[in-house]
């Protein structure tokens, strides 16, 4: 059964890793890892991106519709020409047509600025698509002025949960490559973009310079301020308004925004560009076959079988080790999905623990079925629970020992066949043993027609003497009912019961290959002798003074004084149920 379960777990682990069955959860874990790395191990970038933001103050300062911002954009491009940026990307979509009919000369202003800018630094214009997914064009003279390869789509792939985690220019139909804004900027700066997960652990949160601030520096001729802000750096101009062009990202890239309303899209393109320019720092995924192999290896946790505490510790070490490995690989540019191996290991640990529990339960049931007829319930429970010591010997306990015997058994059995004797004894023992067990006693042996029972071991009782006396009284009552129900003329049944209490050694007695659970000590000998003295005393139940002293209810007990018993000094005794 263990081999079958392990094989099944191994197969499930391999399939889970190979088919990426935990991909959505692994991506959420990746988001958490990015957050932790940004907080505790932020990595600087070699060439950071400067953000020029169109915010609410900019909109108030430039009251015209954005479609008519040609002069402002021209001033921005001219201002950066003297600052020496590495490249400039406009993450705002220029008009599809000319607006000269609205404001004469507007197109020419922007065209001249684009021509001058392309001589000073690379320029990339953002393109987008309409709601139907068709490309939205830019007025052709603007594209021509910017130059060949100066346009890229401001688009990125979105995962099923709406979060942007990947950069891949294969966005067209059938996986056709489509130039992107960040990709074209990287090309203009000498880096051919690859594909992979965006590394959100690189760089600090972005700040931005408002567009109207840049224009103010230009109007004031503050060339030093422009150079401090933009010299040698890629620059992206985009919208940072609260509810416009927002993207869901694993982390918040805006230093000024602590809301959950998303991140301005311009910062997403800047983060991609950071990674592309820093050694093409996109994160590659570990091949599914490697994840499947690790998941298969994790199922070896199935062979950890050393108790609940060790199982929990092993599970914790597995989880911690996999998370640490995944985080270290992430810093090196590899994404290792850990949930498939972790799930495989946890299921292996849990499956083994569950199997062992089921096998143990089945073994307990088997033991009960096999041995319940050989030992009393108390001893059986101790065996099943593993609390009964297997070695020979025992422990010292205060117990009350009961002996009972059928009076006149020899005479009764003379007229019975062996089969009739066995049937009679079985019916008698069936009734008497049940009464002893009901009071918490343990039947340790049958001696012909006699019974020896111990109260107070192996299961502790609040008052072993009271329980033993109650059991003896129950036995006498049952015999009385037995006689009342017997056919007329049949020989009545009579028994004697002896009780004594004291300390005894209880446990296994015998040889290593055959032993009994019993009580050894003077208390056992005295109880047996008191049962033998019941006939001479004229009472069906005789108990020692030690037993009587611990009874709450002594009604019916008659002091007998010292009773002589064979091989022992006289014992102070009490009688119950006079013959």
Coordinates of C-alpha atoms in Angstrom, one line a residue:
X1 CA 0.0 0.0 0.0
X2 CA 2.9 2.4 0.8
X3 CA 4.5 1.7 -2.6
X4 CA 1.2 2.3 -4.4
X5 CA 0.5 5.6 -2.6
X6 CA 4.1 6.8 -3.2
X7 CA 3.8 6.0 -6.9
X8 CA 0.5 7.9 -7.2
X9 CA 1.9 10.9 -5.4
X10 CA 5.0 10.8 -7.6
X11 CA 2.9 10.8 -10.8
X12 CA 0.7 13.6 -9.5
X13 CA 3.8 15.7 -8.6
X14 CA 5.4 15.3 -12.0
X15 CA 2.1 16.2 -13.8
X16 CA 1.6 19.2 -11.5
X17 CA 5.1 20.5 -12.3
X18 CA 5.1 19.7 -16.0
X19 CA 1.6 21.1 -16.7
X20 CA 2.1 24.2 -14.5
X21 CA -0.9 23.4 -12.4
X22 CA 0.0 26.0 -9.8
X23 CA 0.9 28.8 -12.2
X24 CA -1.6 31.4 -11.0
X25 CA -0.6 30.9 -7.3
X26 CA 3.1 30.9 -8.2
X27 CA 2.6 34.3 -9.8
X28 CA 0.9 35.7 -6.7
X29 CA 3.8 34.4 -4.7
X30 CA 6.2 36.0 -7.1
X31 CA 4.4 39.3 -6.5
X32 CA 5.1 38.9 -2.7
X33 CA 8.7 38.1 -3.4
X34 CA 9.1 41.3 -5.5
X35 CA 7.6 43.3 -2.6
X36 CA 10.0 41.7 -0.1
X37 CA 13.0 42.3 -2.3
X38 CA 12.1 45.9 -2.9
X39 CA 11.7 46.4 0.9
X40 CA 14.8 44.4 2.0
X41 CA 17.1 44.0 -0.9
X42 CA 16.5 46.8 -3.4
X43 CA 18.9 46.6 -6.4
X44 CA 20.2 49.7 -8.1
X45 CA 20.0 50.1 -11.8
X46 CA 22.9 51.2 -14.0
X47 CA 20.9 53.8 -16.0
X48 CA 17.7 55.0 -14.4
X49 CA 14.8 56.6 -16.3
X50 CA 13.6 60.1 -15.7
X51 CA 9.9 60.7 -15.6
X52 CA 8.2 63.9 -16.8
X53 CA 4.6 63.7 -15.6
X54 CA 1.5 65.3 -16.8
X55 CA -0.3 65.8 -13.5
X56 CA -3.3 67.9 -12.4
X57 CA -1.2 71.0 -12.0
X58 CA 0.0 70.6 -15.6
X59 CA -3.5 70.3 -16.9
X60 CA -4.5 73.5 -15.0
X61 CA -1.4 75.3 -16.3
X62 CA -2.0 74.2 -19.9
X63 CA -5.7 74.7 -20.4
X64 CA -6.0 73.7 -24.0
X65 CA -7.1 70.1 -25.0
X66 CA -4.2 67.7 -25.2
X67 CA -4.8 67.4 -28.9
X68 CA -3.8 71.0 -29.2
X69 CA -0.6 70.8 -27.1
X70 CA 1.7 71.0 -30.1
X71 CA 3.4 74.2 -28.9
X72 CA 3.9 72.8 -25.4
X73 CA 5.3 69.5 -26.7
X74 CA 7.6 71.4 -29.0
X75 CA 8.9 73.5 -26.1
X76 CA 9.5 70.3 -24.1
X77 CA 11.5 68.7 -27.0
X78 CA 13.6 71.8 -27.5
X79 CA 14.2 72.2 -23.8
X80 CA 15.7 68.6 -23.6
X81 CA 17.8 69.2 -26.7
X82 CA 20.3 71.2 -24.6
X83 CA 20.1 68.9 -21.6
X84 CA 21.6 65.9 -23.4
X85 CA 19.2 63.0 -22.6
X86 CA 20.1 59.5 -23.7
X87 CA 16.7 59.2 -25.4
X88 CA 13.2 60.5 -25.1
X89 CA 9.9 58.6 -25.3
X90 CA 6.5 60.3 -25.5
X91 CA 4.0 58.1 -23.8
X92 CA 1.1 60.2 -25.1
X93 CA -0.5 59.5 -28.4
X94 CA -0.2 62.2 -31.0
X95 CA -3.2 63.1 -33.1
X96 CA -4.2 61.0 -36.1
X97 CA -4.8 64.1 -38.3
X98 CA -3.7 67.6 -38.8
X99 CA -5.1 70.4 -36.5
X100 CA -3.9 73.3 -38.7
X101 CA -7.5 73.9 -39.7
X102 CA -8.3 74.5 -36.0
X103 CA -5.2 76.5 -35.1
X104 CA -3.0 77.5 -38.1
X105 CA 0.6 76.6 -37.9
X106 CA 0.3 74.1 -35.0
X107 CA 1.5 71.1 -37.0
X108 CA 4.6 73.0 -38.2
X109 CA 5.6 73.9 -34.7
X110 CA 5.7 70.3 -33.6
X111 CA 7.2 69.0 -36.8
X112 CA 10.2 71.4 -36.5
X113 CA 10.6 70.4 -32.9
X114 CA 10.7 66.7 -33.8
X115 CA 13.2 67.3 -36.5
X116 CA 15.5 69.3 -34.2
X117 CA 15.1 66.7 -31.4
X118 CA 16.0 63.7 -33.6
X119 CA 19.3 65.4 -34.4
X120 CA 20.1 65.8 -30.6
X121 CA 18.8 62.5 -29.2
X122 CA 16.7 59.5 -30.2
X123 CA 12.9 60.1 -30.1
X124 CA 10.2 57.4 -29.8
X125 CA 6.5 58.1 -30.2
X126 CA 3.9 55.9 -28.5
X127 CA 1.2 54.2 -30.6
X128 CA -1.9 52.5 -29.4
X129 CA -4.9 50.6 -30.7
X130 CA -8.6 51.4 -30.8
X131 CA -11.3 49.6 -28.7
X132 CA -11.6 47.0 -31.5
X133 CA -7.9 46.2 -31.4
X134 CA -7.0 47.8 -34.7
X135 CA -3.8 50.0 -34.7
X136 CA -4.5 53.7 -34.3
X137 CA -2.3 55.7 -36.6
X138 CA -0.4 58.9 -36.0
X139 CA -0.4 61.8 -38.4
X140 CA 2.2 60.7 -41.0
X141 CA 4.3 63.9 -41.0
X142 CA 4.9 63.5 -37.3
X143 CA 6.1 59.9 -37.8
X144 CA 8.3 61.0 -40.7
X145 CA 9.8 63.8 -38.7
X146 CA 10.7 61.4 -35.8
X147 CA 12.4 59.0 -38.3
X148 CA 12.4 55.4 -39.0
X149 CA 11.8 53.1 -36.1
X150 CA 10.7 56.0 -33.9
X151 CA 7.3 54.6 -33.0
X152 CA 6.3 51.7 -30.7
X153 CA 3.1 50.5 -29.2
X154 CA 2.5 51.4 -25.6
X155 CA 1.2 47.8 -25.0
X156 CA 2.2 45.0 -22.7
X157 CA 0.9 41.5 -22.1
X158 CA -1.6 41.1 -19.2
X159 CA -1.9 37.9 -17.2
X160 CA -5.3 36.3 -16.6
X161 CA -5.7 38.1 -13.2
X162 CA -5.2 41.5 -14.9
X163 CA -1.7 42.1 -13.6
X164 CA 1.1 43.1 -16.0
X165 CA 4.2 40.9 -15.2
X166 CA 5.7 40.1 -18.6
X167 CA 7.5 41.9 -21.4
X168 CA 7.2 40.2 -24.8
X169 CA 6.9 41.9 -28.2
X170 CA 5.2 38.9 -29.7
X171 CA 1.8 40.6 -29.3
X172 CA 0.5 40.3 -32.9
X173 CA -1.8 37.7 -34.3
X174 CA -0.1 34.3 -34.4
X175 CA 2.7 35.6 -32.2
X176 CA 3.9 38.2 -34.7
X177 CA 6.5 40.6 -33.2
X178 CA 5.2 44.1 -32.6
X179 CA 7.5 47.0 -31.8
X180 CA 6.8 48.5 -28.3
X181 CA 7.6 51.8 -26.8
X182 CA 10.1 50.4 -24.3
X183 CA 11.5 48.0 -26.9
X184 CA 12.2 50.8 -29.4
X185 CA 13.8 53.0 -26.8
X186 CA 16.1 50.1 -25.8
X187 CA 17.0 49.5 -29.5
X188 CA 17.8 53.2 -29.9
X189 CA 20.1 52.9 -26.9
X190 CA 21.9 49.8 -28.3
X191 CA 20.1 47.0 -26.6
X192 CA 18.0 44.4 -28.4
X193 CA 15.1 43.5 -26.1
X194 CA 14.3 40.0 -25.2
X195 CA 11.3 38.6 -23.4
X196 CA 10.5 37.4 -19.9
X197 CA 9.1 38.5 -16.6
X198 CA 9.6 42.2 -15.7
X199 CA 11.9 42.5 -12.8
X200 CA 10.0 44.6 -10.3
X201 CA 12.7 44.3 -7.7
X202 CA 15.1 46.6 -9.6
X203 CA 15.4 50.3 -8.7
X204 CA 13.7 52.6 -6.3
X205 CA 10.1 53.9 -6.6
X206 CA 9.8 56.6 -9.3
X207 CA 9.5 60.3 -8.7
X208 CA 8.5 62.6 -11.5
X209 CA 9.1 66.1 -12.6
X210 CA 5.9 68.0 -13.7
X211 CA 5.8 69.0 -17.3
X212 CA 5.1 72.6 -16.4
X213 CA 8.3 72.6 -14.2
X214 CA 10.4 71.6 -17.2
X215 CA 8.8 74.3 -19.3
X216 CA 9.4 76.8 -16.6
X217 CA 13.1 75.9 -16.5
X218 CA 13.2 76.3 -20.3
X219 CA 11.5 79.7 -20.2
X220 CA 13.9 80.8 -17.5
X221 CA 16.9 79.6 -19.4
X222 CA 17.9 77.3 -16.4
X223 CA 20.1 75.0 -18.4
X224 CA 21.8 73.7 -15.3
X225 CA 18.5 72.4 -13.8
X226 CA 17.6 70.7 -17.1
X227 CA 21.0 69.0 -17.2
X228 CA 20.8 67.9 -13.6
X229 CA 17.5 66.3 -14.3
X230 CA 18.0 64.7 -17.7
X231 CA 21.6 64.6 -18.8
X232 CA 22.6 61.1 -20.0
X233 CA 19.3 59.5 -18.9
X234 CA 16.4 58.1 -20.9
X235 CA 13.3 60.3 -20.4
X236 CA 9.7 59.3 -20.6
X237 CA 6.8 61.8 -20.8
X238 CA 3.5 60.5 -19.7
X239 CA 0.3 61.0 -17.8
X240 CA 0.3 60.6 -14.0
X241 CA -3.3 61.7 -13.4
X242 CA -5.1 59.8 -10.6
X243 CA -7.6 57.9 -12.8
X244 CA -6.1 57.8 -16.2
X245 CA -3.9 55.2 -17.9
X246 CA -3.5 53.0 -14.7
X247 CA -2.1 49.5 -14.7
X248 CA -2.3 46.7 -12.2
X249 CA 1.3 45.8 -11.2
X250 CA 2.7 43.5 -8.5
X251 CA 4.2 46.5 -6.7
X252 CA 3.5 50.2 -6.5
X253 CA 6.2 52.0 -8.5
X254 CA 5.0 55.5 -7.8
X255 CA 6.7 57.0 -4.7
X256 CA 3.9 59.7 -4.4
X257 CA 0.9 57.3 -4.6
X258 CA -0.1 54.9 -1.8
X259 CA -3.5 54.0 -3.1
X260 CA -4.7 50.8 -4.8
X261 CA -5.9 52.6 -7.9
X262 CA -3.1 51.1 -10.0
X263 CA 0.1 52.5 -11.3
X264 CA 0.5 55.1 -14.1
X265 CA 1.3 53.4 -17.3
X266 CA 4.4 55.5 -18.0
X267 CA 6.0 54.1 -14.9
X268 CA 5.4 50.5 -16.2
X269 CA 7.3 51.4 -19.5
X270 CA 10.0 53.0 -17.4
X271 CA 10.4 49.8 -15.3
X272 CA 10.6 47.7 -18.4
X273 CA 13.2 50.0 -19.9
X274 CA 15.2 49.9 -16.6
X275 CA 15.5 46.1 -16.9
X276 CA 16.2 46.1 -20.6
X277 CA 19.1 48.6 -20.3
X278 CA 20.5 46.8 -17.2
X279 CA 22.0 43.8 -19.1
X280 CA 18.6 43.0 -20.6
X281 CA 17.5 42.2 -17.1
X282 CA 14.3 40.3 -17.7
X283 CA 13.6 37.3 -15.6
X284 CA 13.6 33.9 -17.3
X285 CA 11.4 31.1 -16.2
X286 CA 12.8 27.7 -15.1
X287 CA 11.8 25.1 -17.7
X288 CA 8.7 23.0 -16.7
X289 CA 10.8 19.8 -16.8
X290 CA 13.0 21.2 -14.0
X291 CA 10.0 22.1 -11.9
X292 CA 8.6 18.6 -12.5
X293 CA 11.9 17.1 -11.5
X294 CA 12.0 19.1 -8.3
X295 CA 8.4 18.2 -7.5
X296 CA 9.3 14.5 -8.0
X297 CA 12.3 14.9 -5.6
X298 CA 10.0 16.6 -3.1
X299 CA 7.8 13.5 -2.9
X300 CA 10.7 11.7 -1.2
X301 CA 9.4 13.5 1.9
X302 CA 7.0 10.5 1.9
X303 CA 9.7 8.5 3.6
X304 CA 9.8 10.9 6.6
X305 CA 7.9 8.9 9.2
X306 CA 8.9 9.9 12.7
X307 CA 5.9 11.4 14.5
X308 CA 3.7 14.5 14.1
X309 CA 6.3 16.9 15.5
X310 CA 9.0 15.7 13.0
X311 CA 6.5 15.8 10.2
X312 CA 5.6 19.4 10.9
X313 CA 9.3 20.4 11.2
X314 CA 10.1 18.7 8.0
X315 CA 7.3 20.5 6.2
X316 CA 8.4 23.8 7.6
X317 CA 12.0 23.2 6.5
X318 CA 10.9 22.2 3.0
X319 CA 8.7 25.3 2.7
X320 CA 11.5 27.6 4.0
X321 CA 14.2 25.9 1.8
X322 CA 12.1 26.2 -1.4
X323 CA 11.2 29.8 -0.7
X324 CA 14.8 30.7 0.0
X325 CA 16.0 28.9 -3.1
X326 CA 13.3 30.6 -5.2
X327 CA 14.2 34.1 -3.9
X328 CA 17.9 33.6 -4.4
X329 CA 17.3 32.4 -8.0
X330 CA 15.0 35.4 -8.5
X331 CA 17.8 37.8 -7.6
X332 CA 19.9 36.0 -10.3
X333 CA 17.2 36.5 -12.9
X334 CA 15.4 33.1 -12.7
X335 CA 11.9 32.5 -11.7
X336 CA 11.5 29.1 -10.0
X337 CA 7.8 28.2 -9.3
X338 CA 8.0 26.5 -5.9
X339 CA 4.3 25.7 -5.2
X340 CA 4.3 22.5 -7.3
X341 CA 7.4 21.0 -5.4
X342 CA 6.0 22.4 -2.1
X343 CA 2.6 20.9 -2.7
X344 CA 4.2 17.6 -3.7
X345 CA 6.3 17.6 -0.5
X346 CA 3.4 18.6 1.7
X347 CA 1.1 16.0 0.1
X348 CA 3.8 13.4 0.5
X349 CA 4.2 14.2 4.2
X350 CA 0.5 14.3 4.8
X351 CA -0.2 11.2 2.7
X352 CA 2.4 9.2 4.7
X353 CA 1.0 10.5 8.0
X354 CA -2.5 9.7 6.9
X355 CA -1.5 6.3 5.6
X356 CA 0.3 5.4 8.9
X357 CA -2.7 6.6 10.9
X358 CA -5.0 4.5 8.8
X359 CA -2.8 1.5 9.1
X360 CA -2.5 2.0 12.8
X361 CA -6.3 2.3 13.1
X362 CA -6.7 -0.9 11.1
X363 CA -4.1 -2.6 13.3
X364 CA -5.9 -1.5 16.4
X365 CA -9.2 -2.9 15.1
X366 CA -7.4 -6.1 14.3
X367 CA -5.9 -6.3 17.7
X368 CA -9.3 -5.7 19.3
X369 CA -10.9 -8.4 17.1
X370 CA -8.1 -10.9 17.8
X371 CA -7.4 -10.3 21.5
X372 CA -10.6 -8.7 22.9
X373 CA -11.7 -12.2 24.1
X374 CA -8.4 -12.9 25.8
X375 CA -7.9 -9.7 27.9
X376 CA -10.2 -7.3 29.7
X377 CA -11.2 -4.0 28.0
X378 CA -8.8 -2.0 30.2
X379 CA -5.8 -4.2 29.3
X380 CA -6.9 -4.1 25.6
X381 CA -7.1 -0.3 25.6
X382 CA -3.6 -0.1 27.1
X383 CA -2.3 -2.4 24.4
X384 CA -4.0 -0.5 21.6
X385 CA -2.8 2.8 22.9
X386 CA 0.8 1.5 23.3
X387 CA 0.8 2.4 27.0
X388 CA 1.2 -1.1 28.3
X389 CA 4.9 -2.1 28.7
X390 CA 5.8 -5.2 26.8
X391 CA 8.7 -6.3 29.0
X392 CA 8.2 -8.6 31.9
X393 CA 7.7 -7.0 35.4
X394 CA 5.3 -4.3 36.4
X395 CA 4.7 -1.4 38.7
X396 CA 3.5 -1.0 42.3
X397 CA -0.1 0.0 42.5
X398 CA -2.9 0.2 45.2
X399 CA -5.5 -2.3 44.0
X400 CA -8.5 -4.3 45.3
X401 CA -8.4 -8.0 44.3
X402 CA -11.6 -10.0 43.8
X403 CA -11.8 -13.8 43.9
X404 CA -15.0 -15.7 43.2
X405 CA -15.8 -19.4 43.1
X406 CA -18.9 -21.6 42.5
X407 CA -19.8 -23.5 45.6
X408 CA -20.4 -27.2 45.2
X409 CA -19.0 -27.1 41.6
X410 CA -17.4 -30.5 41.9
X411 CA -20.7 -32.1 42.9
X412 CA -22.6 -30.2 40.2
X413 CA -20.2 -31.3 37.5
X414 CA -20.3 -35.0 38.3
X415 CA -23.6 -35.4 36.6
X416 CA -22.7 -33.3 33.5
X417 CA -20.9 -34.2 30.3
X418 CA -17.8 -32.2 29.4
X419 CA -19.8 -30.4 26.7
X420 CA -22.5 -29.5 29.3
X421 CA -19.9 -28.3 31.8
X422 CA -18.3 -26.0 29.2
X423 CA -21.7 -24.6 28.2
X424 CA -22.6 -24.0 31.8
X425 CA -19.3 -22.2 32.6
X426 CA -19.5 -20.1 29.5
X427 CA -23.0 -18.9 30.4
X428 CA -21.9 -18.2 34.0
X429 CA -18.7 -16.4 33.0
X430 CA -20.5 -14.4 30.3
X431 CA -22.8 -12.9 33.0
X432 CA -20.1 -12.4 35.7
X433 CA -17.4 -11.0 33.5
X434 CA -19.7 -8.4 32.1
X435 CA -20.6 -7.2 35.6
X436 CA -16.9 -6.9 36.6
X437 CA -16.1 -4.9 33.4
X438 CA -19.0 -2.6 34.0
X439 CA -17.4 -1.6 37.4
X440 CA -14.0 -1.0 35.8
X441 CA -12.4 -4.2 36.9
X442 CA -9.9 -6.3 35.0
X443 CA -10.3 -10.1 34.8
X444 CA -6.8 -11.5 35.0
X445 CA -7.6 -15.2 35.0
X446 CA -10.1 -18.1 35.1
X447 CA -9.2 -21.0 37.4
X448 CA -11.7 -23.7 36.6
X449 CA -15.0 -22.2 38.0
X450 CA -13.1 -19.4 39.7
X451 CA -12.5 -15.8 38.7
X452 CA -9.7 -13.4 39.7
X453 CA -10.2 -9.7 39.0
X454 CA -8.2 -6.6 39.8
X455 CA -9.6 -3.2 40.4
X456 CA -7.3 -0.1 40.0
X457 CA -5.0 -1.5 37.3
X458 CA -4.1 -1.1 34.6
X459 CA -6.8 1.7 34.5
X460 CA -6.8 3.8 37.6
X461 CA -10.1 4.1 39.6
X462 CA -11.1 6.8 42.1
X463 CA -12.0 4.1 44.7
X464 CA -10.9 0.5 43.7
X465 CA -12.5 -0.9 46.9
X466 CA -15.9 0.6 46.2
X467 CA -15.8 -0.6 42.6
X468 CA -14.8 -4.1 43.6
X469 CA -17.5 -4.3 46.4
X470 CA -20.1 -3.1 44.0
X471 CA -19.1 -5.7 41.4
X472 CA -19.2 -8.5 44.0
X473 CA -22.7 -7.3 45.1
X474 CA -23.8 -7.3 41.4
X475 CA -22.5 -10.8 41.0
X476 CA -24.6 -12.0 44.0
X477 CA -27.7 -10.3 42.7
X478 CA -27.2 -11.8 39.3
X479 CA -26.9 -15.3 40.8
X480 CA -30.1 -14.7 42.7
X481 CA -31.9 -13.8 39.5
X482 CA -30.3 -16.8 37.8
X483 CA -31.8 -19.1 40.4
X484 CA -35.2 -17.4 40.3
X485 CA -35.3 -18.0 36.5
X486 CA -34.1 -21.6 36.8
X487 CA -36.6 -24.5 36.2
X488 CA -38.3 -26.0 39.2
X489 CA -36.3 -28.7 40.9
X490 CA -32.9 -27.6 39.4
X491 CA -29.9 -27.3 41.7
X492 CA -29.5 -23.7 42.8
X493 CA -26.3 -21.8 42.0
X494 CA -24.3 -20.3 44.8
X495 CA -21.0 -18.5 44.8
X496 CA -18.5 -17.0 47.3
X497 CA -16.7 -13.7 46.8
X498 CA -13.5 -12.6 48.6
X499 CA -12.1 -9.0 48.6
X500 CA -8.9 -7.6 49.9
X501 CA -7.1 -4.3 49.1
X502 CA -3.4 -3.3 49.3
X503 CA -0.3 -2.6 47.2
X504 CA 0.7 -5.1 44.6
X505 CA 3.0 -5.3 41.6
X506 CA 0.8 -5.4 38.5
X507 CA 2.1 -6.2 35.1
X508 CA 3.3 -9.1 32.9
X509 CA 4.3 -12.3 34.7
X510 CA 5.5 -15.4 33.0
X511 CA 8.1 -16.0 30.3
X512 CA 9.1 -13.8 27.4
X513 CA 7.1 -16.1 25.0
X514 CA 4.0 -16.6 27.2
X515 CA 2.9 -14.3 30.0
X516 CA -0.2 -13.0 31.7
X517 CA -1.2 -9.6 33.0
X518 CA -1.8 -10.1 36.8
X519 CA -1.3 -8.7 40.3
X520 CA 1.4 -10.2 42.5
X521 CA 1.6 -9.7 46.3
X522 CA 0.1 -10.6 49.6
X523 CA -3.1 -8.8 48.6
X524 CA -3.8 -11.5 46.0
X525 CA -3.2 -14.4 48.4
X526 CA -5.4 -12.9 51.2
X527 CA -8.3 -12.2 48.7
X528 CA -8.1 -15.8 47.6
X529 CA -8.1 -17.1 51.2
X530 CA -11.1 -14.8 52.1
X531 CA -13.1 -16.3 49.3
X532 CA -12.2 -19.7 50.6
X533 CA -13.4 -18.7 54.1
X534 CA -16.9 -17.6 52.9
X535 CA -18.5 -21.0 53.6
X536 CA -17.1 -21.3 57.2
X537 CA -18.0 -17.7 57.9
X538 CA -21.6 -18.2 56.6
X539 CA -21.5 -15.2 54.2
X540 CA -21.4 -15.2 50.5
X541 CA -19.1 -12.1 50.4
X542 CA -16.2 -11.6 52.8
X543 CA -14.0 -8.5 52.6
X544 CA -11.1 -7.4 54.7
X545 CA -11.2 -4.4 57.0
X546 CA -9.0 -2.5 54.6
X547 CA -11.8 -2.8 51.9
X548 CA -14.5 -2.0 54.4
X549 CA -12.7 1.1 55.6
X550 CA -12.8 2.7 52.1
X551 CA -16.5 2.1 51.5
X552 CA -18.8 5.1 51.6
X553 CA -21.8 2.8 52.2
X554 CA -21.3 0.0 54.7
X555 CA -24.9 -1.0 55.1
X556 CA -25.2 -4.8 55.2
X557 CA -21.7 -5.3 56.3
X558 CA -21.3 -7.4 59.5
X559 CA -18.0 -7.4 61.4
X560 CA -16.6 -10.9 61.7
X561 CA -13.5 -10.1 63.8
X562 CA -10.2 -11.8 63.0
X563 CA -10.7 -14.6 60.5
X564 CA -8.1 -17.4 60.4
X565 CA -6.9 -18.2 56.9
X566 CA -4.5 -20.9 55.9
X567 CA -0.8 -19.9 55.8
X568 CA -1.4 -16.4 57.0
X569 CA -2.0 -14.5 60.2
X570 CA -5.7 -13.8 61.0
X571 CA -7.3 -11.0 59.0
X572 CA -9.9 -8.6 60.3
X573 CA -12.9 -9.2 58.1
X574 CA -16.5 -8.3 57.4
X575 CA -19.3 -10.4 55.9
X576 CA -22.1 -9.5 53.5
X577 CA -25.2 -11.5 52.4
X578 CA -25.6 -14.2 55.1
X579 CA -26.3 -17.7 53.8

